[in-house]
Short mmCIF file of C-alpha atoms in Angstrom, two decimals:
data_model
loop_
_atom_site.label_atom_id
_atom_site.label_comp_id
_atom_site.label_asym_id
_atom_site.label_seq_id
_atom_site.Cartn_x
_atom_site.Cartn_y
_atom_site.Cartn_z
CA MET A 1 6.05 -1.90 22.49
CA ALA A 2 8.94 -0.91 20.35
CA ASP A 3 8.12 2.18 17.98
CA LEU A 4 7.64 0.92 14.37
CA ARG A 5 10.51 3.26 13.33
CA THR A 6 12.85 1.30 15.75
CA THR A 7 11.83 -2.03 14.30
CA LEU A 8 11.75 -1.06 10.77
CA ASN A 9 14.46 1.60 10.23
CA GLY A 10 16.86 1.13 12.85
CA GLN A 11 16.47 4.44 14.26
CA HIS A 12 14.02 6.07 16.86
CA HIS A 13 13.30 9.87 17.30
CA SER A 14 12.42 10.77 20.90
CA ALA A 15 9.40 11.96 21.64
CA HIS A 16 10.95 14.66 23.91
CA ALA A 17 13.77 15.46 21.42
CA ALA A 18 11.74 16.22 18.51
CA GLY A 19 13.59 17.74 15.33
CA GLY A 20 16.69 16.67 17.14
CA PRO A 21 19.25 13.67 15.58
CA PRO A 22 18.09 10.18 15.58
CA VAL A 23 19.05 7.72 18.29
CA PRO A 24 20.00 4.26 17.39
CA ALA A 25 17.78 1.75 18.60
CA ALA A 26 18.41 -1.28 20.62
CA THR A 27 17.08 -4.77 18.99
CA GLY A 28 19.03 -6.63 21.09
CA PRO A 29 22.64 -6.68 22.39
CA THR A 30 25.53 -8.44 20.65
CA ALA A 31 28.65 -9.93 22.54
CA ASN A 32 30.32 -6.53 22.70
CA GLY A 33 26.99 -4.80 24.03
CA ILE A 34 26.17 -2.77 20.91
CA ALA A 35 22.70 -3.23 19.82
CA ALA A 36 22.53 -5.54 16.53
CA PRO A 37 20.84 -4.16 13.29
CA ALA A 38 16.94 -4.45 12.81
CA PRO A 39 16.37 -7.10 9.77
CA LEU A 40 15.25 -5.62 6.92
CA PRO A 41 14.49 -6.69 3.24
CA SER A 42 17.10 -5.91 0.74
CA VAL A 43 14.60 -4.37 -1.29
CA LEU A 44 10.80 -3.37 -0.87
CA ILE A 45 8.33 -2.78 -3.55
CA ALA A 46 4.55 -1.97 -3.51
CA THR A 47 2.05 -1.62 -6.29
CA ARG A 48 -1.40 -1.16 -6.17
CA HIS A 49 -3.65 -3.27 -8.24
CA GLY A 50 -4.51 -2.79 -11.60
CA GLU A 51 -7.48 -1.12 -12.85
CA SER A 52 -10.77 -2.33 -11.57
CA THR A 53 -14.21 -2.73 -12.76
CA ALA A 54 -14.88 -0.38 -9.89
CA ASN A 55 -12.28 2.25 -10.77
CA VAL A 56 -14.01 2.10 -14.23
CA GLU A 57 -17.55 2.73 -12.58
CA PHE A 58 -16.56 5.39 -10.30
CA GLN A 59 -14.77 7.63 -12.61
CA LEU A 60 -17.92 7.51 -14.87
CA ALA A 61 -20.24 7.99 -11.77
CA GLU A 62 -18.05 11.32 -10.87
CA ALA A 63 -17.99 12.66 -14.18
CA ALA A 64 -21.75 12.55 -14.51
CA GLY A 65 -22.34 13.59 -10.70
CA ALA A 66 -24.48 10.18 -10.40
CA LEU A 67 -25.60 9.06 -6.79
CA SER A 68 -25.11 5.51 -7.25
CA VAL A 69 -22.50 2.92 -9.16
CA PRO A 70 -23.90 -0.32 -10.75
CA ILE A 71 -22.09 -2.49 -8.35
CA SER A 72 -23.68 -5.29 -6.58
CA CYS A 73 -20.96 -7.58 -5.16
CA ARG A 74 -18.69 -7.01 -2.17
CA ASP A 75 -15.60 -4.63 -2.66
CA ALA A 76 -13.27 -7.97 -1.54
CA ASP A 77 -15.01 -9.59 -4.74
CA ILE A 78 -14.41 -6.77 -7.44
CA PRO A 79 -12.21 -7.95 -10.46
CA LEU A 80 -9.72 -6.09 -12.91
CA SER A 81 -10.96 -4.38 -16.01
CA LEU A 82 -9.27 -5.57 -19.42
CA GLN A 83 -6.85 -2.66 -18.84
CA GLY A 84 -6.28 -3.69 -15.27
CA ARG A 85 -5.16 -7.20 -16.71
CA GLN A 86 -2.97 -5.62 -19.39
CA GLN A 87 -1.49 -3.37 -16.55
CA ALA A 88 -0.56 -6.41 -14.20
CA GLN A 89 1.22 -7.87 -17.52
CA ALA A 90 3.22 -4.79 -17.80
CA LEU A 91 4.05 -4.96 -13.99
CA GLY A 92 5.27 -8.63 -14.87
CA ARG A 93 7.49 -7.40 -17.48
CA TRP A 94 9.09 -4.43 -15.52
CA TRP A 95 9.56 -6.88 -12.42
CA ALA A 96 11.47 -9.20 -15.06
CA GLY A 97 13.68 -6.50 -16.31
CA LEU A 98 14.66 -5.70 -12.76
CA PRO A 99 18.43 -6.48 -12.01
CA SER A 100 18.79 -9.86 -10.41
CA ALA A 101 19.39 -8.42 -6.93
CA ASP A 102 16.52 -6.39 -6.87
CA ARG A 103 14.17 -8.71 -8.36
CA PRO A 104 11.47 -10.07 -5.72
CA ARG A 105 11.29 -13.50 -5.17
CA SER A 106 8.78 -13.23 -2.54
CA VAL A 107 5.10 -11.78 -2.57
CA TRP A 108 2.74 -10.59 -0.03
CA CYS A 109 -0.59 -9.68 -1.46
CA SER A 110 -4.13 -8.41 -0.31
CA PRO A 111 -6.85 -11.30 -0.50
CA TYR A 112 -9.13 -9.08 -2.48
CA VAL A 113 -10.07 -10.49 -5.90
CA ARG A 114 -8.58 -7.32 -7.91
CA THR A 115 -5.07 -7.47 -5.97
CA ALA A 116 -4.80 -11.37 -6.28
CA GLU A 117 -5.54 -11.19 -9.92
CA THR A 118 -2.57 -8.28 -10.07
CA ALA A 119 -0.60 -10.47 -8.43
CA ARG A 120 -1.10 -13.75 -10.72
CA PHE A 121 -1.10 -12.05 -14.05
CA ALA A 122 2.20 -10.18 -12.92
CA LEU A 123 3.97 -13.41 -11.66
CA ALA A 124 2.80 -15.23 -14.79
CA GLN A 125 4.47 -12.68 -17.10
CA ALA A 126 7.62 -12.39 -14.89
CA ALA A 127 7.78 -16.32 -14.99
CA GLY A 128 7.10 -16.65 -18.76
CA LEU A 129 10.33 -14.15 -19.38
CA GLY A 130 12.27 -16.77 -17.13
CA ALA A 131 13.17 -14.20 -14.29
CA VAL A 132 11.37 -15.50 -11.43
CA PRO A 133 10.49 -19.17 -10.86
CA VAL A 134 7.00 -20.68 -12.15
CA SER A 135 6.67 -22.13 -8.70
CA LEU A 136 6.75 -18.67 -6.93
CA GLY A 137 4.10 -18.48 -4.21
CA ILE A 138 1.96 -15.43 -3.45
CA ARG A 139 1.20 -15.06 0.37
CA TYR A 140 -2.09 -13.44 0.64
CA ASP A 141 -2.44 -10.86 4.28
CA GLU A 142 -5.49 -9.52 5.32
CA ARG A 143 -3.85 -6.70 6.68
CA LEU A 144 -2.92 -5.59 3.08
CA ARG A 145 -6.62 -5.11 2.02
CA ASP A 146 -8.14 -2.05 1.24
CA ARG A 147 -9.64 0.68 3.38
CA GLU A 148 -13.10 -0.13 4.76
CA LEU A 149 -15.73 2.59 4.23
CA GLY A 150 -18.46 1.63 6.12
CA ILE A 151 -21.73 3.33 5.45
CA LEU A 152 -19.82 5.06 2.61
CA GLU A 153 -18.82 1.94 0.69
CA MET A 154 -19.61 2.14 -3.11
CA LEU A 155 -20.94 5.57 -2.75
CA PRO A 156 -19.97 8.66 -5.21
CA LYS A 157 -19.04 11.71 -3.76
CA ALA A 158 -22.14 13.10 -4.85
CA ALA A 159 -24.10 10.27 -3.00
CA ILE A 160 -22.11 10.95 0.03
CA GLU A 161 -23.15 14.61 0.15
CA ALA A 162 -26.77 14.17 -0.57
CA LYS A 163 -27.38 11.18 1.59
CA TYR A 164 -24.66 11.83 4.44
CA PRO A 165 -23.94 15.75 4.44
CA GLU A 166 -23.02 15.55 8.33
CA GLU A 167 -20.60 12.93 7.72
CA ALA A 168 -19.36 14.82 4.58
CA ALA A 169 -18.69 17.79 6.55
CA ARG A 170 -17.25 15.99 9.62
CA ARG A 171 -14.65 14.18 7.00
CA ARG A 172 -13.78 17.92 5.79
CA LYS A 173 -13.14 18.93 9.33
CA MET A 174 -11.19 16.06 10.62
CA GLY A 175 -9.26 15.10 7.35
CA GLU A 176 -8.77 11.67 5.93
CA LEU A 177 -5.89 10.66 8.17
CA TYR A 178 -8.46 10.50 11.08
CA TYR A 179 -12.01 10.73 9.90
CA ARG A 180 -13.54 7.33 10.32
CA PRO A 181 -16.99 6.62 8.95
CA PRO A 182 -19.74 4.89 10.52
CA GLY A 183 -18.33 1.02 10.31
CA GLY A 184 -15.31 1.88 8.47
CA GLU A 185 -11.78 2.93 8.99
CA SER A 186 -9.54 6.31 9.07
CA TRP A 187 -6.37 6.17 7.29
CA ALA A 188 -4.77 6.01 10.88
CA ASP A 189 -6.41 2.76 11.53
CA VAL A 190 -4.97 1.27 8.12
CA ALA A 191 -1.40 2.66 9.21
CA LEU A 192 -2.02 0.50 12.63
CA ARG A 193 -2.35 -2.61 10.72
CA VAL A 194 0.26 -1.82 8.07
CA ARG A 195 2.90 -1.03 10.58
CA SER A 196 1.88 -4.66 12.24
CA LEU A 197 2.59 -6.48 8.66
CA LEU A 198 5.97 -4.08 7.95
CA ARG A 199 7.31 -5.94 11.32
CA ASP A 200 6.26 -9.45 9.81
CA VAL A 201 8.02 -8.73 6.42
CA CYS A 202 10.90 -7.25 8.07
CA ALA A 203 11.31 -10.30 10.11
CA GLU A 204 10.53 -13.01 7.77
CA GLU A 205 12.20 -11.28 4.63
CA ALA A 206 15.14 -9.97 6.05
CA GLY A 207 18.16 -9.59 3.30
CA ARG A 208 15.62 -10.38 0.31
CA PRO A 209 13.60 -8.23 -2.12
CA VAL A 210 9.88 -8.51 -1.66
CA LEU A 211 6.88 -7.34 -3.58
CA LEU A 212 3.59 -5.86 -1.74
CA VAL A 213 0.52 -5.70 -3.65
CA ALA A 214 -2.11 -3.87 -2.19
CA HIS A 215 -4.53 -0.70 -2.47
CA ASP A 216 -4.36 3.07 -2.90
CA CYS A 217 -4.81 3.57 0.75
CA THR A 218 -2.83 0.88 1.95
CA VAL A 219 0.28 1.88 -0.25
CA LEU A 220 -0.11 5.27 1.09
CA MET A 221 0.20 4.32 4.67
CA LEU A 222 3.41 2.16 3.61
CA ARG A 223 4.94 5.49 2.33
CA TYR A 224 3.36 7.21 5.81
CA ALA A 225 5.25 4.57 8.07
CA LEU A 226 8.39 4.21 6.23
CA ASP A 227 9.03 7.77 5.52
CA ARG A 228 8.13 9.27 8.58
CA LEU A 229 5.49 11.54 6.96
CA THR A 230 3.69 14.13 8.76
CA GLU A 231 -0.14 14.69 8.23
CA GLU A 232 0.35 17.59 5.89
CA GLN A 233 3.23 15.86 3.71
CA LEU A 234 0.71 12.70 3.94
CA THR A 235 -2.34 14.55 2.43
CA ALA A 236 -0.29 16.50 -0.05
CA LEU A 237 0.51 13.31 -1.91
CA GLY A 238 -1.60 12.68 -4.78
CA PRO A 239 -3.55 9.40 -5.42
CA VAL A 240 -1.49 6.10 -5.98
CA ASN A 241 -1.80 4.76 -9.54
CA ASN A 242 -2.97 1.70 -10.62
CA CYS A 243 0.13 -0.71 -11.08
CA SER A 244 2.84 2.20 -10.21
CA THR A 245 5.68 1.05 -8.43
CA SER A 246 7.24 2.35 -5.02
CA LEU A 247 10.64 1.24 -3.90
CA TRP A 248 12.82 1.14 -1.08
CA ARG A 249 16.08 -0.32 -0.38
CA ALA A 250 17.83 -1.03 3.01
CA GLU A 251 20.77 1.32 3.35
CA GLY A 252 22.44 2.40 6.32
CA GLY A 253 20.23 0.54 8.84
CA ARG A 254 17.05 1.63 7.32
CA LEU A 255 14.45 1.28 4.56
CA ARG A 256 15.05 4.55 2.42
CA PRO A 257 12.86 5.41 -0.50
CA ASP A 258 14.18 4.89 -4.22
CA HIS A 259 11.23 5.92 -5.97
CA TRP A 260 7.55 6.79 -5.55
CA ASN A 261 4.45 5.89 -7.66
CA ARG A 262 6.38 5.52 -11.10
CA THR A 263 4.05 4.48 -14.11
CA GLY A 264 6.59 4.83 -17.03
CA HIS A 265 6.46 0.84 -17.36
CA LEU A 266 2.80 0.86 -18.31
CA ALA A 267 3.41 3.63 -21.10
CA ALA A 268 6.19 1.37 -22.37
CA GLY A 269 3.85 -1.69 -22.29
#
């Protein structure tokens, strides 16, 4: 199977020539024998969902050193907080204010409640301002779901240290990219499904601006894949902010970063 960088960015770095110049990737011969460029969306925008009720509870738990949070539903069923809804509306106003050529007319979304609500509130706001059709659909794709934490799900840091000290130590030793909690996923596992999703997005949204509504880890893995980050570069990044925007543009046969994790539109709102 072709390397994702070949499929997405139109370039391939040979494993035998690390550090050397990129070699153009062949995506299929044309009549004159020259490889055709890989299909790419014109603009790819990624956002994390707005603040959720779990975000609020975990902030309180971490500040107090609590061993639990008062959440009984599945992670997939956690809704937005009131502030999260306001952030999603601010995202919709930002969407409406984009130049017409950059304004997404296609939305791919994690099926979790908090992401679905974010997409719907943002879309309603943008449509209300006349920027996108009211009938614009949202495509839900489970590959954009949040990282699954297995036995560590819904546990604050203090609880993990108290209940699973060996797992906490293994996590520190292995690092987030490769640490996989029992029953859960590592960042690298999330990256695999993100790469699969990006192949479909690039093929189906070629030449069009698209919005992806996802989660902290999922957006991090989008950047990891698209910008070809090393483990050190990845782990140096801070958290992805709620309803922040990260944007890549199709230029020279690949998706190139325009901006990362911006939140100015939230303050303006």
